XYZ file of C-alpha atoms in Angstrom:
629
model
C 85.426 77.675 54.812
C 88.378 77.894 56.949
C 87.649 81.854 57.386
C 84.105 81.299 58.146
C 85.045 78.718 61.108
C 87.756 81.021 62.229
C 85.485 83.520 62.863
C 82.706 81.857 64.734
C 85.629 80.526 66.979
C 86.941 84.261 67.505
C 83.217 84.974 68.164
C 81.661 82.540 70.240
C 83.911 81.886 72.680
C 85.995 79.570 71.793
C 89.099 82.164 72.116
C 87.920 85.535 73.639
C 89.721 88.675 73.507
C 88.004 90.840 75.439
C 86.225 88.854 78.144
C 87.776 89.329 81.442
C 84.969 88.031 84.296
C 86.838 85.291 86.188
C 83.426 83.315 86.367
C 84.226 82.178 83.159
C 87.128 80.472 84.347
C 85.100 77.856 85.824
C 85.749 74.583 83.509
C 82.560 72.478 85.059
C 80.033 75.401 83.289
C 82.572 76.751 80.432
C 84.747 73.363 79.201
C 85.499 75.019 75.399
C 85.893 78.875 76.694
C 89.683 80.248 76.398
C 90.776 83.625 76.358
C 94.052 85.635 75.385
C 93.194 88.635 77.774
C 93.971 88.404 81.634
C 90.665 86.900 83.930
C 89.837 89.570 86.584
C 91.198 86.891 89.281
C 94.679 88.323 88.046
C 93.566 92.347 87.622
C 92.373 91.545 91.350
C 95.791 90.397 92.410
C 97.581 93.137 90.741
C 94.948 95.927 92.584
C 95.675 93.851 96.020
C 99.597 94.151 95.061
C 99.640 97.971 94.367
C 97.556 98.603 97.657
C 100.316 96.247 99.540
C 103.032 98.293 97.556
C 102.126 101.301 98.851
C 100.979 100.664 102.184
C 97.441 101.470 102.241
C 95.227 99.694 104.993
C 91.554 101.508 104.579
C 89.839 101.366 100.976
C 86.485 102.322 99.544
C 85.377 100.163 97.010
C 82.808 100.972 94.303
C 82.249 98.477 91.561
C 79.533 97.388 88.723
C 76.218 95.879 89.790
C 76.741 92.879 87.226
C 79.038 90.183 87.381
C 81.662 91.740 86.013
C 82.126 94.358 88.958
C 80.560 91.259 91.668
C 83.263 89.083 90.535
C 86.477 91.353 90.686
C 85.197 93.149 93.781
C 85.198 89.365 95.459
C 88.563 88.523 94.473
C 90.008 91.994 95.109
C 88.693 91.149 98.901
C 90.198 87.578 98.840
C 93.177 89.208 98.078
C 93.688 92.559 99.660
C 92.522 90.597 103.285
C 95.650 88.034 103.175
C 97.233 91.982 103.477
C 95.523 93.180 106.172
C 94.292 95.530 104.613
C 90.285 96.641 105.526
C 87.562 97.709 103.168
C 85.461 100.218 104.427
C 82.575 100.256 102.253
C 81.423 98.679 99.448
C 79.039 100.559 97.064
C 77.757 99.184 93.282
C 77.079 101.358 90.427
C 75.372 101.204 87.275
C 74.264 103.246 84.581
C 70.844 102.816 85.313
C 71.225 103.864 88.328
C 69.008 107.479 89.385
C 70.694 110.430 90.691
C 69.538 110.154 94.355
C 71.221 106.594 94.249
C 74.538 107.876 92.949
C 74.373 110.965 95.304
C 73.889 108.721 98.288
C 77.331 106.980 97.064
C 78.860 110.419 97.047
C 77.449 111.066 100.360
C 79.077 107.781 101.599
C 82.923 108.708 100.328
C 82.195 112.086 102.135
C 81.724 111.148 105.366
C 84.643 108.243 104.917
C 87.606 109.165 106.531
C 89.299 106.545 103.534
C 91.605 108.575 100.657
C 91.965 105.609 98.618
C 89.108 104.057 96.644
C 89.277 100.995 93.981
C 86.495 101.762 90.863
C 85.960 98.403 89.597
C 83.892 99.448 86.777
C 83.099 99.950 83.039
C 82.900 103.352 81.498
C 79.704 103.223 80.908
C 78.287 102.774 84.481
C 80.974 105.261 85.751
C 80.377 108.293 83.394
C 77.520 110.071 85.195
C 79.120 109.302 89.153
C 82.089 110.960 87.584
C 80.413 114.216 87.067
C 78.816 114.347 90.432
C 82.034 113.976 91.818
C 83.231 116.948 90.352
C 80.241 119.135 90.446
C 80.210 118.802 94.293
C 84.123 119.137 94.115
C 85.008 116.088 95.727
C 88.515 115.835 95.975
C 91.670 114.428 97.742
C 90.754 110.787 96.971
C 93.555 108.732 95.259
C 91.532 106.159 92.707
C 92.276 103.202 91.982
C 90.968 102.619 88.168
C 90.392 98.592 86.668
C 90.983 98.233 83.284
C 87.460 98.675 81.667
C 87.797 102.510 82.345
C 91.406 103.808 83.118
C 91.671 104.385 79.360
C 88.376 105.474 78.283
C 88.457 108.072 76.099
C 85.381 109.665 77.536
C 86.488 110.016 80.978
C 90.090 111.426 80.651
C 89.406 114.627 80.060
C 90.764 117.561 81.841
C 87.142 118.097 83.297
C 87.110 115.010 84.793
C 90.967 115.224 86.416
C 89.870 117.744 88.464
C 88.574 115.091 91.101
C 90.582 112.213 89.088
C 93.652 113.134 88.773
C 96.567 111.147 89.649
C 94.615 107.413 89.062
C 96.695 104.830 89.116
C 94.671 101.509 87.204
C 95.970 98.454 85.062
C 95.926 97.890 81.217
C 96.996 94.963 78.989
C 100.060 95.489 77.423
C 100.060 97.510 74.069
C 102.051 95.759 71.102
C 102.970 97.616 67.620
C 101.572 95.072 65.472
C 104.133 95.104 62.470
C 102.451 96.228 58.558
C 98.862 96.562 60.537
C 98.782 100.174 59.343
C 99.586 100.420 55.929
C 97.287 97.411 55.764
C 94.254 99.989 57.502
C 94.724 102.583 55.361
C 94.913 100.375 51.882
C 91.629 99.121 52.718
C 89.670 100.211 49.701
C 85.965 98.948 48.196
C 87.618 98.946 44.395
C 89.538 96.024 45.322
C 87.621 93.469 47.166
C 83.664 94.554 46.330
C 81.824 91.799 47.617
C 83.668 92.443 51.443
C 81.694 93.089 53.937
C 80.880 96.433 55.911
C 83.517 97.968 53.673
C 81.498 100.367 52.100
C 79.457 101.553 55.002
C 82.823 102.358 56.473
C 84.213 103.994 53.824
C 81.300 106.122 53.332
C 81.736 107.138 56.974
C 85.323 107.808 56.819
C 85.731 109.177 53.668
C 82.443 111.173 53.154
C 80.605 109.625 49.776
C 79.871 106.300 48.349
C 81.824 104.353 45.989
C 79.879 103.132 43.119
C 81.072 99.894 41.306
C 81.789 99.732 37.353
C 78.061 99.144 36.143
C 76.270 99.827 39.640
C 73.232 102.076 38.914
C 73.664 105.567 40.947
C 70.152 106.568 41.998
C 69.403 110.077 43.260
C 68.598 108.671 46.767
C 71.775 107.734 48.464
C 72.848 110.147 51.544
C 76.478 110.242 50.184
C 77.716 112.198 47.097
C 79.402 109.124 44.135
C 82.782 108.834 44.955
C 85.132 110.181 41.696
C 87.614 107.308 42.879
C 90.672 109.243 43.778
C 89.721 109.436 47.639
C 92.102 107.331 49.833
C 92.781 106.793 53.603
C 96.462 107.473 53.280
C 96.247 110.967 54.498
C 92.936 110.708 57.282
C 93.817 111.542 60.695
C 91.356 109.335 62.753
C 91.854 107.704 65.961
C 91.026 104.514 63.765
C 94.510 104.389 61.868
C 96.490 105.121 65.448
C 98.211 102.190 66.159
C 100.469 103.245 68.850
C 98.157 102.527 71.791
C 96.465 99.132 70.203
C 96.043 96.533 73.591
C 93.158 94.812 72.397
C 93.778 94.159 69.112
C 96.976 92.441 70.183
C 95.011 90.030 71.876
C 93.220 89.776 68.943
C 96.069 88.682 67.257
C 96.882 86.417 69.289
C 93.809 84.521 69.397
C 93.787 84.352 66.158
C 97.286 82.561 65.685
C 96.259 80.624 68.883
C 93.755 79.057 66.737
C 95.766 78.707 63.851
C 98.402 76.693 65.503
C 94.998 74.867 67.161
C 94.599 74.177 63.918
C 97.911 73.334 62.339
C 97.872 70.240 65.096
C 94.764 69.222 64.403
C 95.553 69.235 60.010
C 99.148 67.943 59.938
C 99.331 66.126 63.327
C 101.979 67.836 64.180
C 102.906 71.232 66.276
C 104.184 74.517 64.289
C 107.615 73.676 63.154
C 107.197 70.568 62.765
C 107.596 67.563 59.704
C 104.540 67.701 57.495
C 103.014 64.814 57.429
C 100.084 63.409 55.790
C 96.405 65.402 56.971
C 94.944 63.939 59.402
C 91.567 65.764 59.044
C 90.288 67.705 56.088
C 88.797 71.135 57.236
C 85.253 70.319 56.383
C 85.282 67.881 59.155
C 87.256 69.455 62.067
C 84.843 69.658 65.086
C 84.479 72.194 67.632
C 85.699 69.776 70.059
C 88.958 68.845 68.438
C 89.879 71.832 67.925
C 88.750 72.922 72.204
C 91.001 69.825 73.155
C 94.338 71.172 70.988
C 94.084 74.717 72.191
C 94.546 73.145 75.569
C 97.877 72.269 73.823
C 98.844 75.057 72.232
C 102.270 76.398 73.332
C 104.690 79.000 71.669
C 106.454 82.235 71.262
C 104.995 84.564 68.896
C 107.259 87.126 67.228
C 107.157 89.851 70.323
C 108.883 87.396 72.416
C 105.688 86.838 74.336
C 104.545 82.778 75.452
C 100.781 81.641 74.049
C 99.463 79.414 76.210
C 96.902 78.370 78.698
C 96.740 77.022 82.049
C 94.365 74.559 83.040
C 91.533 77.040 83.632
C 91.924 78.278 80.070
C 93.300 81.404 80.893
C 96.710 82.897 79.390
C 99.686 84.420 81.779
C 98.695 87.636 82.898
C 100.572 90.849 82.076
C 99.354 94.488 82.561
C 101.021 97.967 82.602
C 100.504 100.540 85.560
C 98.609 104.077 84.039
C 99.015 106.878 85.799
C 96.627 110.312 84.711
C 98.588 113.086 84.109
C 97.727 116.643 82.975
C 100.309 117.674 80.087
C 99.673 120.451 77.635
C 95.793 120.811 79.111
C 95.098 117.320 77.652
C 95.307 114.137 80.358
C 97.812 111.508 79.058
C 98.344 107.785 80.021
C 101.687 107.635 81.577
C 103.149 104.311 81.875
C 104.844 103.894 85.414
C 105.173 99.884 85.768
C 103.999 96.614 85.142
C 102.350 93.983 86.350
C 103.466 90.349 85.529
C 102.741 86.673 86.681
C 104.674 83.695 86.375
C 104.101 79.715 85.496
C 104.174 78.885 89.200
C 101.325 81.137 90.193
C 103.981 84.142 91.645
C 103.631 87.668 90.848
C 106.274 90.166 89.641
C 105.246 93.713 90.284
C 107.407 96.705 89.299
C 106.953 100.522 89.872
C 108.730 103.832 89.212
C 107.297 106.113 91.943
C 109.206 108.966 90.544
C 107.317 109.009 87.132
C 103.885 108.843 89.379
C 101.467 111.885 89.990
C 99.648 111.804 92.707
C 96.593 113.465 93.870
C 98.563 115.435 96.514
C 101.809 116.386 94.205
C 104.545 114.965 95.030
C 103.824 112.780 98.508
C 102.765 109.395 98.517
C 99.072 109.590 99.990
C 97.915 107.527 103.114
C 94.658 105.723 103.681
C 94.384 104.343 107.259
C 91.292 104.050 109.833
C 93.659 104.528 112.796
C 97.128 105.875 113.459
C 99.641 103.506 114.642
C 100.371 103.115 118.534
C 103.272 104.771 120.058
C 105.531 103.345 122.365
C 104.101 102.024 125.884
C 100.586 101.616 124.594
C 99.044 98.535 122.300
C 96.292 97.767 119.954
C 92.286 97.583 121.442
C 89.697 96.661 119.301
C 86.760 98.392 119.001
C 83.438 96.330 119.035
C 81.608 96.731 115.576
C 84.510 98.069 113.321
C 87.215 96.412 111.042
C 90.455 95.035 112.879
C 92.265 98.490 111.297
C 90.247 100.720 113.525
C 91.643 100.650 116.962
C 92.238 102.410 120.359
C 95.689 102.813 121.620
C 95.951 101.823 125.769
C 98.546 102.177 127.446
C 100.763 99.195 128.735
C 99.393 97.906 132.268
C 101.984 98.151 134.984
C 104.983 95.300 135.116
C 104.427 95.646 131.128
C 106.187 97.678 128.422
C 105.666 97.957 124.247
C 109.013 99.257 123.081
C 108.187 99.780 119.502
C 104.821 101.232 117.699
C 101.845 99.170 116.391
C 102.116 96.493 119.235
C 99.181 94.597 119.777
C 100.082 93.126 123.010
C 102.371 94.420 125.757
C 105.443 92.251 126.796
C 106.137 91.583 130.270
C 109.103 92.472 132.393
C 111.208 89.399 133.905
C 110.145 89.278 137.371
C 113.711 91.245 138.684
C 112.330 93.707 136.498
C 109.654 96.795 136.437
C 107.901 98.864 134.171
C 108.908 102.548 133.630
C 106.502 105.528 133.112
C 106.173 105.176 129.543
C 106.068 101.992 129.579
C 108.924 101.378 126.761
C 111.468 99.891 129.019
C 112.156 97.597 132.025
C 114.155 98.693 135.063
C 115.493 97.095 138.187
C 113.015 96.220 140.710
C 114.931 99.012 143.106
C 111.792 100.309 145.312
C 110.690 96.681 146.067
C 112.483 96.937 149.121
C 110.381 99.029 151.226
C 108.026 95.973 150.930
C 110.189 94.334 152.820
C 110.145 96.960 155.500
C 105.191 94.827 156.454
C 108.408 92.418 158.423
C 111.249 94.223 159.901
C 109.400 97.104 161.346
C 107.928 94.221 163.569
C 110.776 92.841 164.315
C 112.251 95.848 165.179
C 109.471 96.596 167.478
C 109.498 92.788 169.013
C 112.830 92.769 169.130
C 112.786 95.886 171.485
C 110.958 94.709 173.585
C 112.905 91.578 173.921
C 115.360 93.386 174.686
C 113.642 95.573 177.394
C 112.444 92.476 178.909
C 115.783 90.755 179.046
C 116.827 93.665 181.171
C 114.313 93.865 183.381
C 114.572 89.937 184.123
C 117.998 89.702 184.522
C 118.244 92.574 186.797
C 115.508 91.179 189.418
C 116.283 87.645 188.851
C 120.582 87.802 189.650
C 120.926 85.460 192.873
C 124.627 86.253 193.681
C 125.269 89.212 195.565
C 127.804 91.633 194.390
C 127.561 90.449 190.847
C 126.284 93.297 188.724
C 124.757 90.729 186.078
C 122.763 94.130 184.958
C 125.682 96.292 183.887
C 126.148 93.408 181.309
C 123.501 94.498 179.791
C 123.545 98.146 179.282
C 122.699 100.311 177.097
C 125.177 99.293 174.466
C 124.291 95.441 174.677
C 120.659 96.428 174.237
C 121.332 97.912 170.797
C 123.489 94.968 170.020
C 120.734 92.599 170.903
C 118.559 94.923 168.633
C 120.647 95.445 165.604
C 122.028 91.920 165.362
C 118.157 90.524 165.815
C 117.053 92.819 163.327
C 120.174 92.156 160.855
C 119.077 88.872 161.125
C 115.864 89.831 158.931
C 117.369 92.184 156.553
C 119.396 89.083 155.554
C 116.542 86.777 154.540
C 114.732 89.621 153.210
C 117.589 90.931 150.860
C 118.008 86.866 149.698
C 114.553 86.856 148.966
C 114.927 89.831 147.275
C 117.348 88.705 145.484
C 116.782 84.779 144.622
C 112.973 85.103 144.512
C 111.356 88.415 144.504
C 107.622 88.976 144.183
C 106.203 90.230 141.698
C 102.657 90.910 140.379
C 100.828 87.738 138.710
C 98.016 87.972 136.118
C 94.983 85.835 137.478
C 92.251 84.714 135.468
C 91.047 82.511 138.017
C 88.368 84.658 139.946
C 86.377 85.941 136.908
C 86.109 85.363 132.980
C 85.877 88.944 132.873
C 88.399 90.715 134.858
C 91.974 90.239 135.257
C 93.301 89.925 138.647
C 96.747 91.092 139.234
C 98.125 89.487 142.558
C 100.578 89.477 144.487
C 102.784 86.296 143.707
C 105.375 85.960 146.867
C 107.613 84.734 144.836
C 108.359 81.228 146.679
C 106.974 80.506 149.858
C 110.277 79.291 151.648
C 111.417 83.160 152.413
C 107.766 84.532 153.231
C 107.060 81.854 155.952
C 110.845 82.390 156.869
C 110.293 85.909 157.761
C 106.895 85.177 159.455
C 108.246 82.258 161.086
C 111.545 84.377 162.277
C 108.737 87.066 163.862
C 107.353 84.161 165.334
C 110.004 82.797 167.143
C 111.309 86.475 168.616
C 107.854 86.812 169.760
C 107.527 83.768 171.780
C 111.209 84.518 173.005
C 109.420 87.782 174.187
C 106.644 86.255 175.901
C 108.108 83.591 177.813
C 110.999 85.975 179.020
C 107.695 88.345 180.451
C 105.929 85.391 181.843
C 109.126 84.858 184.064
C 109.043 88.524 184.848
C 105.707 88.600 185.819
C 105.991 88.513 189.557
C 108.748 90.949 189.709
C 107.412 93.842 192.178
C 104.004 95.481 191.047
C 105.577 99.563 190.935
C 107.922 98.665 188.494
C 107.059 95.219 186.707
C 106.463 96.147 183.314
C 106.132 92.536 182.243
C 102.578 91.882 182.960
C 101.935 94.563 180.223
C 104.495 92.683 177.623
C 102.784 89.829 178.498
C 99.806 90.729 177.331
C 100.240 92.561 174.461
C 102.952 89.637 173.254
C 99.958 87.186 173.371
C 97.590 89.824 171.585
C 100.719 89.919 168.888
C 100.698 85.858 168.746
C 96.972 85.774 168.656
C 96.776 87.974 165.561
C 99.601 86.390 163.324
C 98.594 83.102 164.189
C 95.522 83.649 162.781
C 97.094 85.483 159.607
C 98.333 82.800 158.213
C 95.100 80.599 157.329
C 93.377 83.877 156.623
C 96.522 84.684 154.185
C 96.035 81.459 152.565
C 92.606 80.989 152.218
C 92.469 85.075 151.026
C 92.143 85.712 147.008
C 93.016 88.478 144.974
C 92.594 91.946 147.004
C 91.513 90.124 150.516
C 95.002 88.891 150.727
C 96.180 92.944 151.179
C 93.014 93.123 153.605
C 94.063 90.452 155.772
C 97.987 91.951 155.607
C 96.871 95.269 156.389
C 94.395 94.144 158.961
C 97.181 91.721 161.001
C 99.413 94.714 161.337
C 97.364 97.100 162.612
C 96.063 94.642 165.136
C 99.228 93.542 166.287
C 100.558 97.335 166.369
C 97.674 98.439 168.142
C 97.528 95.705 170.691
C 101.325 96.604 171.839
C 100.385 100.739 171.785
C 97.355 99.891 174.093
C 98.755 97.302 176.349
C 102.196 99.005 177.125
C 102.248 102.601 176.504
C 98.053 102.865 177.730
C 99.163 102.093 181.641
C 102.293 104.865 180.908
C 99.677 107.480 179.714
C 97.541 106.819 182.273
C 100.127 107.858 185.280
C 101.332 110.727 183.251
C 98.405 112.191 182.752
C 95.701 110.792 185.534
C 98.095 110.197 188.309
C 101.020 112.125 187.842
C 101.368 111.433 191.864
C 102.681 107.858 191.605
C 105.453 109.674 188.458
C 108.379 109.581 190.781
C 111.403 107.750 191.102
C 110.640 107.025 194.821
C 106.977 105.395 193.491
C 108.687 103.034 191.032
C 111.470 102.182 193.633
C 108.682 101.085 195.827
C 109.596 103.332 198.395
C 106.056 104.989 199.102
């Protein structure tokens, strides 16, 4: 009885072995299903942690059209996205499928630029895309194998490692199960006749069919009579190899899960424990008493390894890392890590890469969509494609990316500018010729101030015998030049210094287009210069008003008159047009004041001067200008 419930709990779900979907982790649709093989939702995490491991950022994936293949494709996503890491295509496969479907698949990894793909499939569905692969010689591609075919006898053939080679894909752990052998190979239909399936599968392994003391022989049977002496001691099938046995240790498991299920549910009291009196007879354990202790079942078997389950009724996951290598002309499952998680939902993952084949010898392969960015130049999307596929641009001026892979440029501190390459930020040193839109114009005004001084002073002295002119010569007029124009320099250099301007990002004018403007910096220095042209110019004008009547052959001052109120005029007006200018109008307005005002003194003083020199080069004598005509 107890053997007979064991085995419809081993059977029906109760404690699986083999199933590995994670939809059957859900507790609401599956309340009595546990399992002693790793859900998919942990194979997923250990895919997602070997693609982080070795730095890959574009993957294929191609998985079974079933749950199976739905389900760990989904979770691999979930995972491998907290990675930034992009899939670029997803393709299912089944072994249904026809051979235009699976050559449209192939079709698909060709024109992929990706070198790494994940197979999330069963042997079965992947047999037959295997071959096309190599019959249209497909290679280059590191895969990535899930556990339902990295170890299928089938597919690891030297054949197929042509285009395979060098797969990398999880297993569950293999175990030497102590005595399991010599317990195979003593199996024997003499001893226990009335067991089931044991003469079939002698008569397959051994060749004939054993015949019971008193069992009629008839002439019909397919198998020679056994004489009896035949024996499994010395077969060498795969059957009786139990170096490589990963399932049947979960098998074991499950089975001594259930036992110490049962144990509780018999004694009351956990393995180890004091026997006390039964609480149940085994006739009437439930299914449901026995689904509510498994939830309690906790030990060490005699590997070393915990039993348990979490609430979702799975067990702690643990894998090893194959790796398909070509030894001896036979492909071999090398063992190059392992995979394991721990009670608090962490991940251990450990990898030898020098035990690891690749498929391109000896480097690791990379899988991206687009290079990384050098230096001076960021990330740019482009419209339609994964966030791995990008453009690199390079840094706008004022801007710099000093290292590769930036996504955004960093700007410079406002004493600051942006070099060629954009990598690095240098000293605003060439700002200074803006400076130069103010003291050219002063320079200019302050010439003719100085002219005009002159020129007054000279025809205005009221005491004879003073030579008020001589004190200004020659020399004082540069003095009065350079120490108005010094004047200037200063408050340009301080704004220079204190508050340069620099160029400011506007979003103001348009959702679409970035403005970059001309930020003055503060407006104290800017309407200090303005206001310092200002003044000279006034200075300028009144001193040529006074001047005005000063004899007509030499009175220059009715022409400095005039183009000193065309210069006020103009820069009077700047200054609302300035303010009320955006974006590029504000260099229109600058641009437009200076010529105006530079124009207007060209054509008011030097016009007349043309005119004598080259209309009435009669009146271009000292005697005319002295008045002495």
């Amino acid at each position: 009885m107890a053997q007979d419930g064991l085995k419809v709990m081993l059977t029906n779900g109760f404690v699986s072995y083999f199933s590995t979907c994670a939809c059957l982790s859900d507790r609401a649709k599956y309340p009595s299903f546990f399992r002693t093989i790793p859900s998919d939702y942990f194979q997923a995490k250990a895919l997602a942690a070997l693609v982080k491991r070795f730095g890959w950022q574009w993957i294929g994936v191609i998985h079974s059209d079933n749950e199976y293949g739905y389900n760990g494709y989904k979770a691999f996503a979930n995972e491998v996205k907290k990675h930034g890491v992009c899939i670029a295509f997803v393709k299912p496969l089944f072994n249904t499928y026809t051979m235009a479907k699976i050559r449209n698949i192939v079709e698909t990894i060709k024109q992929s630029t990706v070198k790494v793909i994940l197979a999330f499939v069963s042997d079965a569905d992947f047999y037959h895309f295997m071959q096309e692969v190599v019959k249209q010689n497909i290679t280059g591609i590191q895969w990535i194998a899930s556990e339902a075919w990295i170890t299928a006898i089938q597919l690891s053939t030297p054949e197929m490692y042509q285009a395979f080679g060098g797969a990398l894909g999880f297993v569950m752990q293999k175990m030497a199960i102590p005595k399991l052998k010599p317990f195979l190979t003593n199996i024997s239909p003499y001893t226990d006749p009335s067991a089931a399936f044991v003469k079939d599968f002698w008569g397959m392994m051994v060749g004939c069919r054993p015949v019971s003391p008193g069992e009629h022989t008839g002439t019909e049977t397919m198998h020679e009579v056994c004489t009896g002496n035949e024996t499994f001691m010395d077969l060498q099938d795969v059957f009786f190899d139990v170096t490589q046995l990963r399932v049947s240790y979960n098998v074991y498991k499950a089975v001594y899960a259930i036992a110490h299920a049962l144990h509780q549910l018999v004694f009351c009291q956990p393995v180890g424990g004091k026997i006390m009196k039964p609480c149940l007879n085994l006739s009437d354990i439930q299914p449901k008493e026995v689904t509510d202790h498994l939830q309690k079942v906790n030990f060490r078997n005699q590997f070393g390894d915990d039993v348990f389950f979490d609430a979702n009724g799975d067990p702690p996951a643990s894998y090893d890392i194959i790796n398909w290598q070509l030894r001896d002309g036979q492909v071999h499952y090398v063992t190059v890590g392992n995979f394991t998680s721990t009670a608090d939902g962490d991940y251990k993952l450990s990898i030898n890469d020098k035990d690891i084949v690749w498929r391109t010898g000896e480097r690791i392969p990379t899988s991206i969509c687009s290079a990384d960015c050098p230096v001076g130049t960021r990330k740019a999307r482009i419209k339609g494609k994964p966030i791995c596929c990008f453009d690199c641009i390079l840094c706008a001026d004022g801007t710099i990316a000093n290292s590769t892979g930036a996504t955004d440029c960093t700007p410079c501190p406002r004493e600051f500018w942006s070099n060629e390459r954009k990598d690095e930020c240098i000293p605003k040193t060439v700002e200074f010729l803006a400076y130069a839109e103010p003291m050219g114009i002063v320079l200019a005004v302050v010439s003719l101030l100085g002219k005009t001084i002159v020129v007054v002073t000279a025809f205005r002295a009221t005491i004879p015998g003073k030579k008020v002119a001589e004190k200004f010569g020659p020399a004082q007029q540069r003095i009065i030049v350079c120490s108005c124009t010094l004047i200037q320099i200063v408050i340009c250099v301080l704004w220079l210094k204190l508050k340069p301007p620099f160029p400011d990002m506007v979003f103001t004018y348009s959702n679409k287009k970035i403005v970059l403007e001309c930020n003055t910096g503060s407006e104290a220095p800017f309407y200090s210069v303005l206001g310092y042209i200002g003044i000279l110019a006034i200075l300028c004008l009144a001193l040529a008003f006074l001047a005005r009547k000063l004899p007509d052959n030499f009175n220059e001052a009715k022409f400095i008159t005039f183009s000193m109120l065309i210069f006020c005029a103009v820069w009077i007006t700047f200054i609302p047009a300035y303010v009320s200018s955006p974006g590029k109008f504000t260099v229109a307005v600058e641009i437009f004041a200076i010529l105006s005002s530079a124009f207007g003194l060209l054509i008011s003083i030097f016009a007349p001067k043309c005119y004598i020199i080259l209309i009435k080069p009669e009146k271009n004598t000292k005697r005319h200008v002295m008045g002495k005509v």
